[in-house]
CSV table of C-alpha atoms and ligand atoms in Angstrom, one decimal:
chain,number,residue,atom,x,y,z
A,1,MET,CA,-10.4,-16.4,2.1
A,2,CYS,CA,-9.9,-13.5,4.4
A,3,MET,CA,-8.2,-13.9,7.8
A,4,THR,CA,-10.4,-12.3,10.6
A,5,ALA,CA,-7.5,-12.0,13.2
A,6,TYR,CA,-4.6,-9.6,12.1
A,7,ASP,CA,-1.8,-7.6,13.8
A,8,VAL,CA,-3.0,-4.1,12.7
A,9,ILE,CA,-6.4,-2.9,11.1
A,10,VAL,CA,-6.1,0.1,9.0
A,11,VAL,CA,-9.5,2.2,8.4
A,12,GLY,CA,-9.1,4.1,5.0
A,13,GLY,CA,-7.0,3.5,2.0
A,14,GLY,CA,-6.4,7.3,1.3
A,15,PRO,CA,-2.8,8.2,0.8
A,16,ALA,CA,-2.1,7.9,4.8
A,17,GLY,CA,-3.8,4.5,5.1
A,18,LEU,CA,-1.9,3.2,2.1
A,19,GLY,CA,1.1,4.7,2.8
A,20,PHE,CA,1.3,3.5,6.3
A,21,ALA,CA,0.4,-0.1,5.2
A,22,ARG,CA,3.2,0.1,2.6
A,23,ALA,CA,5.8,1.4,5.2
A,24,LEU,CA,5.3,-2.0,7.0
A,25,ALA,CA,6.4,-4.3,3.9
A,26,GLY,CA,8.6,-6.8,5.3
A,27,SER,CA,7.7,-6.5,9.0
A,28,GLY,CA,6.2,-10.0,9.0
A,29,LEU,CA,2.9,-8.5,10.5
A,30,ARG,CA,-0.6,-9.6,9.1
A,31,LEU,CA,-2.4,-6.1,7.9
A,32,ALA,CA,-5.8,-5.6,6.9
A,33,VAL,CA,-6.5,-1.8,5.0
A,34,VAL,CA,-10.3,-1.7,5.1
A,35,GLU,CA,-11.5,0.8,2.2
A,36,ARG,CA,-15.0,1.8,1.6
A,37,SER,CA,-14.5,2.8,-1.9
A,38,PRO,CA,-14.4,0.2,-4.7
A,39,ARG,CA,-11.0,-1.3,-5.8
A,40,ALA,CA,-11.5,0.2,-9.3
A,41,ALA,CA,-11.4,3.6,-7.5
A,42,LEU,CA,-8.3,2.8,-5.6
A,43,ALA,CA,-6.4,1.2,-8.9
A,44,ASP,CA,-7.1,4.3,-11.1
A,45,PRO,CA,-8.8,7.2,-9.1
A,46,ALA,CA,-10.7,9.8,-10.5
A,47,ASP,CA,-9.0,13.3,-10.9
A,48,ASP,CA,-10.0,15.3,-7.8
A,49,GLY,CA,-8.3,18.5,-9.1
A,50,ARG,CA,-5.9,18.6,-6.3
A,51,GLU,CA,-2.0,19.3,-6.9
A,52,ILE,CA,-0.2,18.5,-4.1
A,53,ALA,CA,3.0,20.5,-3.4
A,54,LEU,CA,5.2,17.7,-2.1
A,55,THR,CA,8.6,18.5,0.3
A,56,HIS,CA,11.7,17.1,-0.5
A,57,HIS,CA,11.0,14.6,2.5
A,58,SER,CA,7.8,13.5,1.0
A,59,VAL,CA,9.4,12.8,-2.6
A,60,ALA,CA,12.1,10.7,-0.9
A,61,THR,CA,9.5,8.9,1.3
A,62,LEU,CA,7.5,8.2,-1.9
A,63,ARG,CA,10.6,6.8,-3.4
A,64,LYS,CA,11.4,4.5,-0.7
A,65,LEU,CA,8.0,3.2,-0.5
A,66,GLY,CA,8.3,2.4,-3.9
A,67,ALA,CA,5.6,4.6,-5.3
A,68,TRP,CA,7.5,7.3,-7.2
A,69,ASP,CA,8.5,5.0,-10.1
A,70,ALA,CA,4.7,4.8,-10.8
A,71,LEU,CA,4.1,8.3,-11.4
A,72,HIS,CA,4.4,9.4,-15.0
A,73,ALA,CA,6.9,12.2,-16.2
A,74,ASP,CA,4.0,14.7,-17.1
A,75,GLU,CA,2.5,14.6,-13.4
A,76,ILE,CA,5.5,15.8,-12.0
A,77,ALA,CA,6.6,19.7,-12.0
A,78,PRO,CA,9.2,21.6,-10.2
A,79,LEU,CA,8.1,24.1,-7.7
A,80,ARG,CA,11.1,26.7,-8.0
A,81,ALA,CA,9.8,29.5,-5.4
A,82,ALA,CA,6.6,30.9,-4.2
A,83,HIS,CA,5.6,34.5,-4.5
A,84,VAL,CA,3.1,36.1,-1.7
A,85,PHE,CA,1.2,39.3,-2.4
A,86,ASN,CA,-1.1,41.1,-0.5
A,87,GLY,CA,-4.0,43.5,-1.8
A,88,GLY,CA,-3.2,45.6,-4.5
A,89,SER,CA,0.4,46.2,-3.6
A,90,PRO,CA,2.9,45.1,-6.2
A,91,PHE,CA,5.2,44.0,-3.4
A,92,ALA,CA,6.1,40.4,-3.4
A,93,LEU,CA,7.4,38.3,-0.7
A,94,SER,CA,9.7,35.4,-2.0
A,95,PHE,CA,10.5,32.3,-0.9
A,96,ASP,CA,13.2,30.2,-2.5
A,97,THR,CA,15.9,27.9,-1.9
A,98,ALA,CA,18.8,30.3,-2.4
A,99,GLY,CA,21.2,30.5,0.5
A,100,SER,CA,19.9,26.7,1.8
A,101,LYS,CA,21.6,23.2,1.5
A,102,ALA,CA,19.5,22.7,-1.5
A,103,GLY,CA,21.4,25.2,-3.3
A,104,ALA,CA,19.4,26.4,-6.5
A,105,GLY,CA,17.1,23.3,-6.4
A,106,PRO,CA,13.4,23.4,-6.4
A,107,LEU,CA,11.6,24.3,-3.5
A,108,GLY,CA,9.1,21.5,-3.7
A,109,THR,CA,7.5,19.3,-6.4
A,110,MET,CA,3.9,19.3,-7.8
A,111,VAL,CA,2.0,16.2,-8.4
A,112,PRO,CA,-1.6,15.6,-8.7
A,113,ASN,CA,-3.3,14.0,-5.9
A,114,HIS,CA,-5.3,11.4,-7.7
A,115,ALA,CA,-1.5,10.2,-9.8
A,116,ILE,CA,-0.1,10.0,-5.7
A,117,ARG,CA,-2.9,7.7,-4.9
A,118,ARG,CA,-2.7,5.4,-8.1
A,119,ALA,CA,1.2,4.9,-7.3
A,120,LEU,CA,0.4,4.1,-3.5
A,121,PHE,CA,-2.0,1.8,-4.6
A,122,ALA,CA,0.3,0.2,-7.2
A,123,ALA,CA,3.0,-0.1,-4.8
A,124,THR,CA,0.8,-1.7,-2.3
A,125,GLU,CA,-1.3,-4.2,-4.0
A,126,GLY,CA,-0.3,-7.9,-3.4
A,127,GLN,CA,2.0,-6.8,-0.3
A,128,ASP,CA,2.8,-10.1,1.5
A,129,GLY,CA,0.7,-10.4,4.6
A,130,LEU,CA,-1.6,-7.5,3.5
A,131,ASP,CA,-5.6,-7.8,3.1
A,132,LEU,CA,-6.7,-5.1,0.9
A,133,MET,CA,-10.5,-5.0,1.4
A,134,THR,CA,-12.3,-2.6,-0.8
A,135,GLY,CA,-15.6,-1.8,-1.0
A,136,VAL,CA,-16.6,-2.2,2.3
A,137,GLY,CA,-16.7,0.1,5.1
A,138,VAL,CA,-16.3,0.2,9.0
A,139,THR,CA,-19.3,0.8,10.7
A,140,GLY,CA,-18.0,0.0,14.6
A,141,ALA,CA,-14.8,0.4,16.2
A,142,ARG,CA,-13.5,-0.9,19.5
A,143,ALA,CA,-10.1,-0.7,21.0
A,144,ASN,CA,-8.6,-1.1,24.6
A,145,ARG,CA,-5.2,-2.1,26.1
A,146,ALA,CA,-6.2,-5.9,25.2
A,147,GLY,CA,-6.9,-5.3,21.3
A,148,ALA,CA,-9.1,-3.7,18.9
A,149,SER,CA,-11.9,-5.2,16.7
A,150,VAL,CA,-14.1,-3.4,13.9
A,151,THR,CA,-17.3,-4.2,12.4
A,152,LEU,CA,-17.6,-4.1,8.7
A,153,ASP,CA,-21.1,-3.1,6.9
A,154,ASP,CA,-21.4,-6.6,5.7
A,155,GLY,CA,-21.6,-7.9,9.2
A,156,ARG,CA,-17.9,-9.6,9.5
A,157,VAL,CA,-15.9,-8.7,12.6
A,158,LEU,CA,-12.2,-8.2,12.2
A,159,THR,CA,-9.9,-8.4,15.3
A,160,ALA,CA,-6.1,-7.2,15.9
A,161,ARG,CA,-3.6,-6.0,18.4
A,162,LEU,CA,-3.9,-2.3,17.1
A,163,LEU,CA,-6.5,-0.2,15.2
A,164,VAL,CA,-5.0,2.6,13.0
A,165,ALA,CA,-7.6,5.1,11.9
A,166,ALA,CA,-6.9,7.0,8.7
A,167,ASP,CA,-10.6,7.8,7.8
A,168,SER,CA,-10.1,11.4,6.9
A,169,ARG,CA,-10.6,14.7,8.7
A,170,PHE,CA,-14.0,13.9,9.7
A,171,SER,CA,-13.2,10.5,11.1
A,172,ALA,CA,-16.1,8.5,12.6
A,173,ILE,CA,-13.4,6.1,14.1
A,174,ARG,CA,-11.9,8.8,16.1
A,175,ASP,CA,-15.6,9.5,17.4
A,176,GLN,CA,-16.0,5.7,18.4
A,177,LEU,CA,-12.7,5.6,20.3
A,178,GLY,CA,-14.1,8.7,22.1
A,179,ILE,CA,-11.2,10.8,21.0
A,180,ALA,CA,-12.6,14.7,20.7
A,181,ALA,CA,-11.3,17.1,18.1
A,182,ARG,CA,-11.3,20.9,17.4
A,183,ILE,CA,-13.5,21.0,14.3
A,184,ASN,CA,-13.2,24.5,12.7
A,185,ARG,CA,-15.6,25.0,9.6
A,186,ILE,CA,-14.2,28.3,7.8
A,187,GLY,CA,-17.3,29.3,5.9
A,188,LYS,CA,-15.5,29.5,2.8
A,189,SER,CA,-15.0,26.8,0.0
A,190,MET,CA,-11.9,26.4,-2.1
A,191,MET,CA,-12.3,26.1,-6.1
A,192,VAL,CA,-9.3,24.3,-8.0
A,193,CYS,CA,-9.2,23.7,-11.6
A,194,ARG,CA,-6.2,23.4,-14.0
A,195,VAL,CA,-5.9,26.4,-16.6
A,196,MET,CA,-3.6,27.0,-19.8
A,197,HIS,CA,-2.5,30.6,-19.9
A,198,GLU,CA,-0.4,32.8,-22.2
A,199,ALA,CA,2.5,33.9,-19.9
A,200,ASP,CA,5.3,31.4,-18.6
A,201,HIS,CA,5.0,30.8,-14.8
A,202,ASP,CA,8.8,29.9,-14.4
A,203,GLY,CA,8.0,27.3,-11.8
A,204,ILE,CA,6.8,30.2,-9.5
A,205,ALA,CA,3.7,29.5,-7.0
A,206,THR,CA,2.1,32.7,-6.7
A,207,GLU,CA,-0.3,33.1,-3.5
A,208,TRP,CA,-2.1,36.4,-3.5
A,209,PHE,CA,-4.3,37.4,-0.5
A,210,ASP,CA,-6.2,39.7,-2.3
A,211,HIS,CA,-9.1,42.1,-1.1
A,212,GLY,CA,-12.2,39.8,-0.5
A,213,GLN,CA,-10.6,37.0,-2.6
A,214,THR,CA,-7.5,34.5,-2.0
A,215,ILE,CA,-6.0,33.3,-5.2
A,216,ALA,CA,-3.2,31.4,-5.8
A,217,MET,CA,-1.6,30.0,-9.1
A,218,LEU,CA,0.4,26.8,-8.6
A,219,PRO,CA,2.9,25.9,-11.8
A,220,LEU,CA,2.3,22.5,-13.4
A,221,SER,CA,4.4,21.4,-16.6
A,222,GLY,CA,4.3,23.6,-19.6
A,223,ARG,CA,2.1,26.9,-19.7
A,224,ARG,CA,-0.4,25.1,-17.2
A,225,SER,CA,-0.9,26.0,-13.7
A,226,SER,CA,-3.7,24.8,-11.2
A,227,ALA,CA,-6.0,28.0,-10.1
A,228,VAL,CA,-6.8,27.9,-6.5
A,229,LEU,CA,-9.6,30.2,-5.5
A,230,THR,CA,-10.9,30.9,-2.2
A,231,LEU,CA,-14.2,32.6,-1.8
A,232,PRO,CA,-17.2,32.5,0.7
A,233,CYS,CA,-19.2,29.0,-0.2
A,234,ALA,CA,-22.2,30.4,-2.2
A,235,GLU,CA,-19.7,32.7,-4.4
A,236,ILE,CA,-17.7,29.5,-5.3
A,237,ASP,CA,-20.9,27.5,-6.1
A,238,ARG,CA,-21.9,30.3,-8.4
A,239,LEU,CA,-18.2,30.3,-10.4
A,240,ALA,CA,-18.1,26.5,-10.3
A,241,ALA,CA,-21.2,26.4,-12.4
A,242,LEU,CA,-20.0,28.6,-15.2
A,243,ASP,CA,-19.2,27.0,-18.7
A,244,ALA,CA,-15.4,27.0,-19.3
A,245,ASP,CA,-15.1,30.3,-21.1
A,246,ALA,CA,-17.0,32.2,-18.7
A,247,LEU,CA,-14.9,30.7,-16.1
A,248,GLY,CA,-11.8,31.4,-18.0
A,249,ALA,CA,-12.6,34.8,-18.1
A,250,GLU,CA,-13.5,35.3,-14.7
A,251,LEU,CA,-10.1,33.8,-13.5
A,252,THR,CA,-8.1,35.7,-15.9
A,253,ARG,CA,-10.1,39.0,-14.6
A,254,ARG,CA,-9.6,37.8,-10.9
A,255,PHE,CA,-5.9,37.4,-11.4
A,256,SER,CA,-5.3,40.7,-13.1
A,257,GLY,CA,-4.1,39.1,-16.2
A,258,ARG,CA,-0.8,38.5,-14.6
A,259,LEU,CA,-0.2,35.4,-16.5
A,260,GLY,CA,-2.0,36.4,-19.5
A,261,ALA,CA,-5.5,34.9,-20.7
A,262,MET,CA,-6.3,31.6,-19.4
A,263,ARG,CA,-8.2,29.1,-20.8
A,264,VAL,CA,-10.0,26.2,-18.4
A,265,LEU,CA,-8.6,23.0,-19.0
A,266,ASP,CA,-11.1,20.4,-16.9
A,267,ARG,CA,-13.7,20.8,-14.6
A,268,ALA,CA,-13.7,22.8,-11.4
A,269,HIS,CA,-13.7,20.7,-8.1
A,270,VAL,CA,-15.0,22.4,-4.8
A,271,TYR,CA,-13.7,21.9,-1.3
A,272,PRO,CA,-15.7,23.3,1.6
A,273,LEU,CA,-13.1,24.3,3.9
A,274,ALA,CA,-12.7,23.0,7.7
A,275,THR,CA,-9.6,22.5,9.7
A,276,THR,CA,-9.6,19.8,12.3
A,277,TRP,CA,-7.0,19.0,15.3
A,278,SER,CA,-7.5,15.7,17.5
A,279,HIS,CA,-6.9,16.0,21.5
A,280,HIS,CA,-5.1,13.0,21.0
A,281,PHE,CA,-3.5,11.1,18.3
A,282,ALA,CA,-3.6,7.7,20.1
A,283,ALA,CA,-5.7,5.9,22.7
A,284,ASP,CA,-5.6,2.4,24.2
A,285,GLY,CA,-4.8,0.1,21.4
A,286,ALA,CA,-5.5,2.5,18.8
A,287,ALA,CA,-3.6,5.6,16.7
A,288,LEU,CA,-4.7,8.3,14.3
A,289,ILE,CA,-3.0,8.9,11.3
A,290,GLY,CA,-3.1,11.6,8.0
A,291,ASP,CA,-6.0,14.1,8.2
A,292,ALA,CA,-7.7,12.1,11.0
A,293,ALA,CA,-5.2,13.1,13.5
A,294,VAL,CA,-4.7,16.6,11.8
A,295,GLY,CA,-6.8,18.4,9.1
A,296,MET,CA,-4.8,21.4,7.9
A,297,HIS,CA,-6.0,24.2,5.9
A,298,PRO,CA,-4.5,23.7,2.2
A,299,VAL,CA,-3.4,27.3,2.3
A,300,THR,CA,0.4,26.3,3.4
A,301,ALA,CA,0.1,23.0,1.6
A,302,HIS,CA,1.0,20.8,4.5
A,303,GLY,CA,-2.0,17.9,5.1
A,304,PHE,CA,-0.4,15.3,3.0
A,305,ASN,CA,3.1,15.9,3.7
A,306,LEU,CA,2.4,15.9,7.6
A,307,GLY,CA,0.1,12.8,6.9
A,308,LEU,CA,2.5,10.7,5.1
A,309,ALA,CA,5.3,11.7,7.6
A,310,GLY,CA,3.1,10.6,10.6
A,311,ALA,CA,2.2,7.5,8.8
A,312,THR,CA,6.1,6.4,8.4
A,313,ARG,CA,6.8,7.6,12.0
A,314,LEU,CA,4.2,5.3,13.5
A,315,ALA,CA,4.9,2.5,11.0
A,316,ASP,CA,8.6,2.4,11.7
A,317,LEU,CA,8.2,2.3,15.5
A,318,ILE,CA,5.7,-0.4,14.8
A,319,ALA,CA,8.3,-2.5,12.7
A,320,ALA,CA,11.1,-1.9,15.0
A,321,ALA,CA,9.1,-3.3,18.1
A,322,ALA,CA,8.1,-6.2,15.9
A,323,ALA,CA,11.5,-6.9,14.9
A,324,LYS,CA,12.6,-7.2,18.8
A,325,ARG,CA,8.9,-9.2,19.2
A,326,ARG,CA,8.0,-6.6,21.4
A,327,ASP,CA,4.6,-5.3,21.8
A,328,ILE,CA,3.4,-3.4,18.6
A,329,ALA,CA,0.7,-1.6,20.7
A,330,SER,CA,2.1,-0.7,23.8
A,331,PRO,CA,1.2,2.6,25.3
A,332,LEU,CA,4.9,3.7,25.4
A,333,LEU,CA,5.0,2.8,21.5
A,334,LEU,CA,1.9,4.8,20.9
A,335,ARG,CA,2.9,7.8,23.3
A,336,ARG,CA,6.4,8.2,21.6
A,337,TYR,CA,4.4,8.3,18.3
A,338,GLU,CA,1.7,10.8,19.6
A,339,THR,CA,4.4,12.9,21.0
A,340,ALA,CA,6.6,13.1,18.0
A,341,HIS,CA,4.0,13.9,15.9
A,342,ARG,CA,2.3,16.5,17.7
A,343,LEU,CA,5.5,18.3,18.0
A,344,GLN,CA,6.0,18.2,14.5
A,345,CYS,CA,2.3,19.5,13.6
A,346,ARG,CA,1.5,21.9,16.2
A,347,PRO,CA,3.8,24.6,14.9
A,348,LEU,CA,2.4,24.4,11.1
A,349,TYR,CA,-1.1,24.0,12.4
A,350,ASP,CA,-0.8,27.4,14.5
A,351,ALA,CA,1.1,29.2,12.0
A,352,THR,CA,-1.4,28.5,9.2
A,353,ALA,CA,-4.2,29.4,11.7
A,354,MET,CA,-2.5,32.9,12.2
A,355,ILE,CA,-1.7,33.4,8.6
A,356,VAL,CA,-5.4,32.7,7.4
A,357,GLY,CA,-6.5,34.8,10.1
A,358,LEU,CA,-4.1,37.8,9.3
A,359,TYR,CA,-4.5,37.3,5.5
A,360,THR,CA,-8.2,36.9,5.2
A,361,ALA,CA,-9.2,39.5,7.7
A,362,GLU,CA,-10.9,42.7,5.7
A,363,SER,CA,-10.8,45.4,8.6
A,364,PRO,CA,-8.1,48.4,7.8
A,365,ALA,CA,-6.1,47.4,10.8
A,366,ALA,CA,-5.5,43.8,9.2
A,367,ARG,CA,-4.6,45.3,5.7
A,368,ALA,CA,-2.2,47.4,7.4
A,369,ALA,CA,-0.7,44.6,9.7
A,370,ARG,CA,-0.2,42.3,6.8
A,371,HIS,CA,1.4,44.9,4.8
A,372,VAL,CA,3.7,45.7,7.7
A,373,THR,CA,4.3,41.9,8.1
A,374,LEU,CA,5.4,41.2,4.6
A,375,ARG,CA,7.7,44.3,4.0
A,376,ALA,CA,9.3,43.1,7.7
A,377,ALA,CA,9.8,39.6,6.7
A,378,ALA,CA,11.6,40.9,3.4
A,379,ARG,CA,14.0,42.2,5.3
A,380,LEU,CA,15.0,39.4,7.4
A,381,PRO,CA,16.3,36.8,5.1
A,382,PHE,CA,17.0,34.6,7.9
A,383,LEU,CA,13.6,34.4,8.4
A,384,ARG,CA,12.6,33.6,4.7
A,385,GLN,CA,15.0,31.1,5.0
A,386,SER,CA,13.7,29.2,7.7
A,387,VAL,CA,10.1,29.5,6.4
A,388,SER,CA,11.5,27.9,3.1
A,389,ARG,CA,12.9,25.2,4.9
A,390,LEU,CA,9.9,24.5,6.7
A,391,LEU,CA,8.1,24.4,3.5
A,392,MET,CA,10.8,21.8,1.9
A,393,GLN,CA,11.5,19.3,4.9
A,394,SER,CA,8.3,18.5,6.7
B,401,FAD,C1,-7.8,21.6,-2.5
B,401,FAD,C2,-6.7,21.0,-1.6
B,401,FAD,C3,-5.4,20.8,-1.8
B,401,FAD,C4,-4.5,20.3,-1.1
B,401,FAD,N1,-3.0,20.7,-1.4
B,401,FAD,C5,-2.1,19.8,-0.5
B,401,FAD,C6,-0.9,20.2,-0.7
B,401,FAD,O1,-0.5,21.1,-1.6
B,401,FAD,N2,0.2,19.6,-0.1
B,401,FAD,C7,-0.3,19.0,1.2
B,401,FAD,O2,0.6,18.2,1.9
B,401,FAD,N3,-1.6,18.6,1.2
B,401,FAD,C8,-2.9,19.1,0.7
B,401,FAD,N4,-3.7,19.1,0.7
B,401,FAD,C9,-4.2,18.0,1.7
B,401,FAD,C10,-4.2,16.6,1.5
B,401,FAD,O3,-5.2,16.2,0.2
B,401,FAD,C11,-5.0,15.8,2.6
B,401,FAD,O4,-4.2,15.9,3.8
B,401,FAD,C12,-4.7,14.2,2.2
B,401,FAD,O5,-5.6,13.7,1.1
B,401,FAD,C13,-5.4,13.3,3.5
B,401,FAD,O6,-5.1,12.1,3.4
B,401,FAD,P1,-5.5,10.9,4.1
B,401,FAD,O7,-5.3,9.6,3.8
B,401,FAD,O8,-5.6,11.3,5.7
B,401,FAD,O9,-7.4,11.1,4.2
B,401,FAD,P2,-8.3,10.9,2.8
B,401,FAD,O10,-7.8,11.2,1.5
B,401,FAD,O11,-9.5,11.9,3.2
B,401,FAD,O12,-8.8,9.2,2.8
B,401,FAD,C14,-9.6,8.7,3.8
B,401,FAD,C15,-10.0,7.3,3.3
B,401,FAD,O13,-10.7,6.6,4.3
B,401,FAD,C16,-11.8,6.1,3.5
B,401,FAD,N5,-13.1,6.1,4.8
B,401,FAD,C17,-13.5,7.0,5.1
B,401,FAD,N6,-14.3,6.3,6.4
B,401,FAD,C18,-14.2,5.0,6.1
B,401,FAD,C19,-14.8,4.0,7.0
B,401,FAD,N7,-15.8,4.1,7.8
B,401,FAD,N8,-14.7,2.3,6.4
B,401,FAD,C20,-13.9,2.6,5.3
B,401,FAD,N9,-13.0,3.5,4.7
B,401,FAD,C21,-13.3,5.0,5.1
B,401,FAD,C22,-12.1,7.0,2.4
B,401,FAD,O14,-13.2,6.5,1.4
B,401,FAD,C23,-11.0,7.7,2.0
B,401,FAD,O15,-10.7,6.6,1.0
B,401,FAD,C24,-5.0,19.6,0.0
B,401,FAD,C25,-6.3,19.2,0.2
B,401,FAD,C26,-7.3,20.1,-0.6
B,401,FAD,C27,-8.6,19.8,-0.1
């Protein structure tokens, strides 16, 4: 029978929620993770087309959490470098690890999102002290200095010392806690699908801010890439409805044949773009993690990485407090989590917003500004190395 009183209740069993729960293994705390999706969808998640560019720090964390070994070899691909193009110019700004401590190692590692979710579930399932409640949603949540409670859609009420919201960028729990957030609907959609192509990608990701479109090719194993195309929502919906042959021809044309002819390998997935920034990452008796705290634009590939870093940061503070028999939801602890995580996220959130603004504006002034910015950055190896380090570390 399920307990109804816990130390921590986590709403959401996505990567942030499961990563957080797994990081508390061995803490002796009683945890509940409540996830709306059925168990089978967590144990073997459907492919959602997303390829996650993991930083070295995230790979090390996934190893520590025991999730890395559950990935299959063909799900892991090295990201050796990234090239950024602007408009019709053949000039590319390159980011790699040359000159960094990592030497000639890769910039990052590509792994499909559904594989990471499967691996985190495998690592977490059966954990001592954890009730993983699936197929049930949270409809109501309250928290204050004395504790927290949630109401499930089957009528059950759970109580805990601390409530952790990991319920995505449109977090309903955040609203119920009275935490405001800046929500920016971008008016564009991102389409992702895997393609096979004639030429080798050499492990290099390409981000091309072309006139009227942004297209990226993320290197996967073999001569495969994840094609990532951003356009106004209606245009993406039209392309996603094309048959595989027509879509392959369209992507080949839109990428100017740089990797030769492309063949679409699976169905296209569409994500309407929205970024979110919560005004607080904690409240009395509660904390926000993952996209519920900060919903990044995917263009700089940081949402998952920041989510995992924040989840483990909060878990470490809680585990340390529990080991000393201190309050795991003390205002001081929650403030320490909030301050440190905001400091890590804010520069990346702002830099990403600036990049999106500069590289998607179509005025002649904006086009000239990005040309100048890329050329200037190329002449500043220190700047390129700093960005590379940023890409590798968070
Ligand atoms: C196209 C694309 C590409 C991306 N590429 C990258 C990348 O390269 N690198 C990177 O770092 N990040 C990337 N990201 C971002 C990354 O995928 C997200 O940051 C990450 O998945 C967020 O995880 P999460 O656990 O916070 O939220 P989610 O994955 O959204 O999980 C939230 C969970 O909460 C559950 N839930 C919600 N409400 C309730 C409720 N009331 N009761 C119970 N359960 C509930 C949901 O069912 C869901 O399972 C990309 C995103 C997109 C869209």
